[in-house]
Coordinates of C-alpha atoms in Angstrom, one line a residue:
M206 CA -42.7 -32.8 -83.9
K207 CA -39.0 -32.3 -82.6
P208 CA -36.5 -35.3 -83.1
G209 CA -35.4 -37.2 -80.0
V210 CA -38.7 -39.3 -79.3
S211 CA -36.8 -42.0 -78.4
I212 CA -34.8 -40.3 -76.0
W213 CA -38.0 -39.0 -74.4
I214 CA -39.4 -42.3 -74.4
A215 CA -36.4 -43.8 -72.2
L216 CA -36.8 -40.9 -70.0
I217 CA -40.6 -41.9 -69.4
M218 CA -39.9 -45.3 -69.0
L219 CA -37.3 -44.7 -66.2
V220 CA -39.8 -42.3 -64.5
A221 CA -42.3 -45.3 -65.0
C222 CA -40.0 -47.3 -63.1
N223 CA -39.1 -44.9 -60.6
T224 CA -42.1 -43.4 -59.2
K225 CA -40.3 -41.2 -56.4
D226 CA -39.0 -39.0 -58.9
S227 CA -40.6 -35.4 -58.9
K228 CA -41.5 -32.9 -61.3
S229 CA -38.5 -31.1 -60.6
T230 CA -36.2 -33.8 -61.7
S231 CA -38.4 -34.9 -64.2
A232 CA -37.5 -34.2 -68.2
Q233 CA -39.8 -31.3 -69.5
L234 CA -41.4 -32.8 -72.9
A235 CA -43.5 -29.6 -74.0
R236 CA -44.4 -26.2 -73.2
V237 CA -47.4 -24.0 -73.8
G238 CA -47.2 -20.6 -72.3
Q239 CA -46.3 -21.4 -68.5
K240 CA -47.4 -24.8 -68.5
Y241 CA -45.0 -27.5 -68.9
L242 CA -45.2 -31.4 -69.9
Y243 CA -43.1 -33.3 -67.8
A244 CA -42.2 -37.3 -68.3
D245 CA -43.7 -38.2 -65.2
D246 CA -47.3 -36.7 -66.5
L247 CA -47.1 -39.5 -69.1
S248 CA -45.6 -42.5 -67.1
Q249 CA -49.0 -44.2 -66.2
A250 CA -50.3 -43.8 -69.6
I251 CA -47.0 -45.5 -71.1
R252 CA -47.4 -48.1 -68.4
S253 CA -51.2 -49.0 -69.7
R254 CA -50.0 -48.7 -73.5
S255 CA -50.5 -51.8 -75.5
P256 CA -47.5 -53.6 -76.5
L257 CA -48.6 -53.6 -80.2
Q258 CA -48.6 -49.9 -79.9
D259 CA -45.7 -48.1 -81.6
S260 CA -43.9 -46.3 -78.7
A261 CA -42.6 -43.3 -80.6
Q262 CA -45.9 -42.8 -82.2
Y263 CA -47.8 -43.0 -79.1
V264 CA -45.6 -40.4 -77.1
K265 CA -46.0 -38.3 -80.2
E266 CA -49.7 -38.6 -79.9
L267 CA -49.8 -38.0 -76.0
I268 CA -47.7 -34.9 -76.6
N269 CA -49.8 -33.4 -79.6
S270 CA -53.1 -33.9 -77.4
W271 CA -51.6 -32.1 -74.0
V272 CA -50.5 -29.2 -76.4
K273 CA -53.7 -29.2 -78.5
Q274 CA -55.4 -29.2 -74.9
Q275 CA -53.4 -26.6 -73.5
V276 CA -53.7 -24.0 -76.3
L277 CA -57.5 -24.5 -76.4
L278 CA -57.7 -24.1 -72.6
Q279 CA -55.1 -21.4 -72.4
Q280 CA -57.5 -19.6 -75.0
A281 CA -60.4 -20.3 -73.0
E282 CA -59.1 -18.7 -69.8
K283 CA -58.1 -15.5 -71.7
N284 CA -61.4 -14.8 -73.4
L285 CA -63.8 -15.8 -70.8
S286 CA -65.0 -13.9 -68.2
K287 CA -64.6 -15.1 -64.6
E288 CA -68.3 -15.8 -64.4
D289 CA -68.0 -18.0 -67.5
Q290 CA -64.9 -19.8 -65.9
D291 CA -66.8 -20.8 -63.0
T292 CA -67.0 -24.4 -64.0
Q293 CA -67.1 -25.9 -60.2
K294 CA -70.6 -24.6 -59.4
K295 CA -71.7 -25.8 -62.6
L296 CA -69.9 -29.1 -62.0
E297 CA -71.6 -29.4 -58.6
D298 CA -75.0 -28.6 -60.1
Y299 CA -74.7 -31.0 -62.6
R300 CA -73.5 -33.8 -60.1
N301 CA -76.5 -32.9 -57.7
S302 CA -79.3 -33.0 -60.5
L303 CA -77.7 -36.4 -61.6
L304 CA -77.7 -37.9 -58.3
I305 CA -81.3 -36.7 -57.8
Y306 CA -82.4 -37.9 -61.0
E307 CA -80.6 -41.6 -60.5
Y308 CA -82.5 -41.7 -56.8
E309 CA -85.7 -40.7 -58.3
K310 CA -85.5 -43.2 -61.4
Q311 CA -84.8 -46.0 -58.6
L312 CA -87.6 -45.0 -56.6
L313 CA -90.1 -45.1 -59.7
N314 CA -88.4 -48.5 -60.5
Q315 CA -89.6 -49.9 -57.1
Q316 CA -93.0 -48.1 -56.6
L317 CA -94.5 -47.1 -59.9
D318 CA -97.5 -49.1 -60.7
T319 CA -97.2 -49.9 -64.6
V320 CA -100.5 -51.7 -65.2
I321 CA -103.0 -50.0 -67.4
T322 CA -106.3 -51.5 -67.8
E323 CA -108.3 -51.2 -71.3
A324 CA -110.9 -49.2 -69.2
Q325 CA -108.1 -46.8 -67.8
I326 CA -107.3 -46.2 -71.6
L327 CA -111.0 -45.6 -72.9
S328 CA -111.5 -43.2 -70.0
Y329 CA -108.5 -41.4 -70.5
F330 CA -109.5 -41.0 -74.1
K331 CA -113.0 -40.0 -73.4
N332 CA -111.8 -37.2 -71.1
N333 CA -109.2 -35.9 -73.5
K334 CA -110.5 -36.1 -76.9
S335 CA -109.3 -32.8 -77.7
N336 CA -105.8 -34.2 -77.6
F337 CA -106.4 -36.8 -80.4
E338 CA -107.4 -34.8 -83.2
L339 CA -105.9 -36.4 -86.3
K340 CA -103.5 -34.5 -88.8
K341 CA -103.6 -37.0 -91.5
N342 CA -106.7 -39.4 -93.3
L343 CA -106.2 -42.8 -91.6
I344 CA -107.6 -45.9 -93.1
R345 CA -108.0 -49.7 -92.2
L346 CA -108.1 -51.7 -95.4
K347 CA -107.4 -55.3 -97.1
F348 CA -106.3 -55.4 -100.4
V349 CA -104.6 -58.1 -102.8
K350 CA -102.4 -57.3 -105.7
T351 CA -102.5 -59.9 -108.6
D352 CA -102.3 -60.6 -112.4
A353 CA -105.4 -58.7 -114.1
R354 CA -106.2 -62.0 -116.0
H355 CA -105.7 -64.3 -113.2
K356 CA -108.6 -67.1 -113.1
D357 CA -109.4 -66.8 -109.4
L358 CA -110.4 -63.2 -109.6
D359 CA -114.1 -63.8 -108.8
K360 CA -113.2 -66.0 -105.9
I361 CA -110.7 -62.9 -104.6
R362 CA -113.7 -60.4 -104.8
N363 CA -115.9 -63.1 -102.9
W364 CA -113.8 -63.7 -100.0
L365 CA -112.8 -60.0 -99.4
K366 CA -116.3 -58.8 -99.4
N367 CA -117.5 -61.7 -97.2
D368 CA -114.4 -62.1 -94.8
K369 CA -113.3 -65.4 -95.7
Q370 CA -110.1 -64.5 -94.3
A371 CA -108.4 -68.0 -93.9
E372 CA -109.2 -68.9 -97.5
L373 CA -108.0 -65.4 -99.0
T374 CA -104.7 -65.7 -96.8
F375 CA -103.9 -69.3 -98.2
W376 CA -104.5 -68.2 -101.6
C377 CA -102.5 -65.1 -101.1
K378 CA -99.3 -66.7 -99.7
T379 CA -99.1 -68.6 -103.3
N380 CA -100.4 -66.3 -105.7
A381 CA -100.7 -62.6 -104.9
S382 CA -98.0 -60.3 -106.0
N383 CA -98.7 -58.1 -103.0
Y384 CA -101.3 -58.3 -100.2
F385 CA -102.1 -57.0 -97.1
L386 CA -105.0 -58.4 -94.8
D387 CA -104.5 -57.3 -91.3
E388 CA -107.9 -55.1 -90.6
S389 CA -106.8 -54.2 -87.2
V390 CA -104.0 -51.8 -88.4
W391 CA -104.6 -48.2 -89.1
L392 CA -102.5 -46.7 -92.1
D393 CA -101.6 -43.3 -93.1
F394 CA -103.9 -42.9 -96.3
A395 CA -100.7 -41.0 -98.1
D396 CA -98.6 -44.1 -97.9
V397 CA -101.4 -46.3 -99.0
L398 CA -101.7 -44.2 -102.1
K399 CA -98.2 -44.9 -102.8
E400 CA -98.6 -48.5 -102.8
I401 CA -102.1 -48.7 -104.4
P402 CA -102.3 -46.3 -107.3
I403 CA -105.9 -45.2 -106.7
R404 CA -106.5 -41.9 -108.6
T405 CA -108.1 -39.3 -106.7
Y406 CA -107.9 -35.6 -106.2
N407 CA -109.6 -35.5 -103.1
E408 CA -108.8 -38.0 -100.3
E409 CA -111.7 -37.2 -98.1
A410 CA -114.1 -37.6 -100.7
F411 CA -112.8 -40.9 -101.9
L412 CA -113.1 -42.3 -98.5
N413 CA -116.5 -40.8 -97.7
N414 CA -117.8 -42.6 -100.8
N415 CA -116.1 -45.9 -101.4
T416 CA -116.0 -48.9 -99.2
Y417 CA -114.7 -51.1 -102.2
T418 CA -112.6 -50.2 -105.3
E419 CA -110.6 -52.2 -108.0
V420 CA -107.6 -50.6 -109.8
K421 CA -106.2 -51.6 -112.9
D422 CA -102.3 -50.7 -113.5
G423 CA -100.8 -52.5 -116.7
D424 CA -100.9 -56.0 -116.1
F425 CA -102.0 -56.0 -112.5
L426 CA -105.3 -55.6 -110.7
Y427 CA -105.6 -54.3 -107.3
I428 CA -108.7 -55.5 -105.2
V429 CA -109.3 -53.3 -102.3
R430 CA -111.9 -53.4 -99.3
I431 CA -111.9 -50.4 -97.0
M432 CA -113.2 -51.5 -93.6
D433 CA -112.7 -48.3 -91.8
Y434 CA -111.3 -44.6 -92.0
R435 CA -110.9 -41.5 -90.3
I436 CA -110.8 -37.9 -91.6
R437 CA -108.2 -35.6 -90.7
N438 CA -109.1 -32.9 -88.2
S439 CA -111.7 -35.6 -86.9
T440 CA -111.3 -37.5 -83.5
S441 CA -108.9 -40.3 -83.7
D442 CA -109.6 -44.0 -82.4
P443 CA -108.7 -45.0 -79.0
G444 CA -107.1 -48.3 -80.5
Q445 CA -104.8 -46.3 -82.9
E446 CA -103.9 -44.0 -79.8
R447 CA -103.5 -47.1 -77.1
E448 CA -99.7 -46.8 -76.8
R449 CA -99.9 -43.0 -76.9
I450 CA -102.6 -43.2 -74.1
K451 CA -100.6 -45.7 -72.1
E452 CA -97.3 -43.4 -72.3
M453 CA -99.7 -40.7 -71.0
I454 CA -101.3 -42.1 -68.0
L455 CA -97.5 -43.5 -66.9
N456 CA -96.0 -39.8 -67.3
Q457 CA -99.1 -38.6 -65.0
R458 CA -98.5 -41.4 -62.5
K459 CA -94.6 -40.4 -62.4
V460 CA -95.2 -37.0 -61.7
K461 CA -97.8 -37.5 -59.1
L462 CA -95.8 -40.3 -57.3
L463 CA -92.5 -38.0 -57.5
K464 CA -94.4 -35.2 -55.8
T465 CA -95.9 -37.2 -53.3
M466 CA -92.6 -38.6 -52.3
E467 CA -90.9 -35.4 -52.2
Q468 CA -93.3 -34.0 -49.9
N469 CA -93.2 -37.4 -47.8
M470 CA -89.4 -36.8 -47.5
I471 CA -89.6 -33.2 -46.7
K472 CA -92.3 -33.7 -44.0
E473 CA -90.0 -36.6 -42.3
A474 CA -87.3 -34.2 -42.4
E475 CA -89.0 -31.5 -40.5
L476 CA -90.3 -33.9 -38.0
S477 CA -86.6 -35.2 -37.6
N478 CA -85.6 -31.6 -37.1
N479 CA -83.2 -31.8 -40.0
I480 CA -84.6 -28.6 -41.8
E481 CA -84.0 -25.2 -40.5
I482 CA -85.1 -22.1 -42.1
F483 CA -83.6 -18.8 -40.5

């Protein structure tokens, strides 16, 4: 940047203190093509500057920013067609869309019924089963990872096989190297295999033929009980799809409610003679 920034600052500060000065008497700070940057163009920015900011550096940044913007703008005007330069219509269209969106959002917040019962979830699942075909193998299980020589192995096996959840949970908290006991959660079987070193070349065959297994890996033993499973390309479980179904039901309600409100508003406008089509 050219020297003399301190002079520019003085000029800008003078303009900032005398807002009646016009651009015809304001000092020119920069030029790009036929466009000029005047001292009074920066007066507002200078007034709002933090006292901690270096004045000279701040003015340099403002001028450089203006120069960059003007170079890009003039290049755009030079290379874009008149149709592409017609931003006013685009801005108006965007504003209209934004206003309608905000109004519709307000109406939905006020009128949308967000209560969804279990019966509605099951009914939606039953009527749309083709939308819930699995893309991967899923499993519900319990497992305990512990020392392969632990004295309580028989107890663990008994608790797992006989659903002794309280005893098993208490023991795992203080003794297990790792464990998972929430049988309500559906897991991707591929993710389970990353945690439990089950050796299988056919996931489907393994799931179809096993409800209980033990896997020894070094000094550790994995004791696994399979509670339920779903094979890929089969129909999913409504419990697993619960949140997804709720979202689908809500979206359907939103579309229906907005359509009804639009129809009512148009009808009301027609009755009030606010619509004419020539």
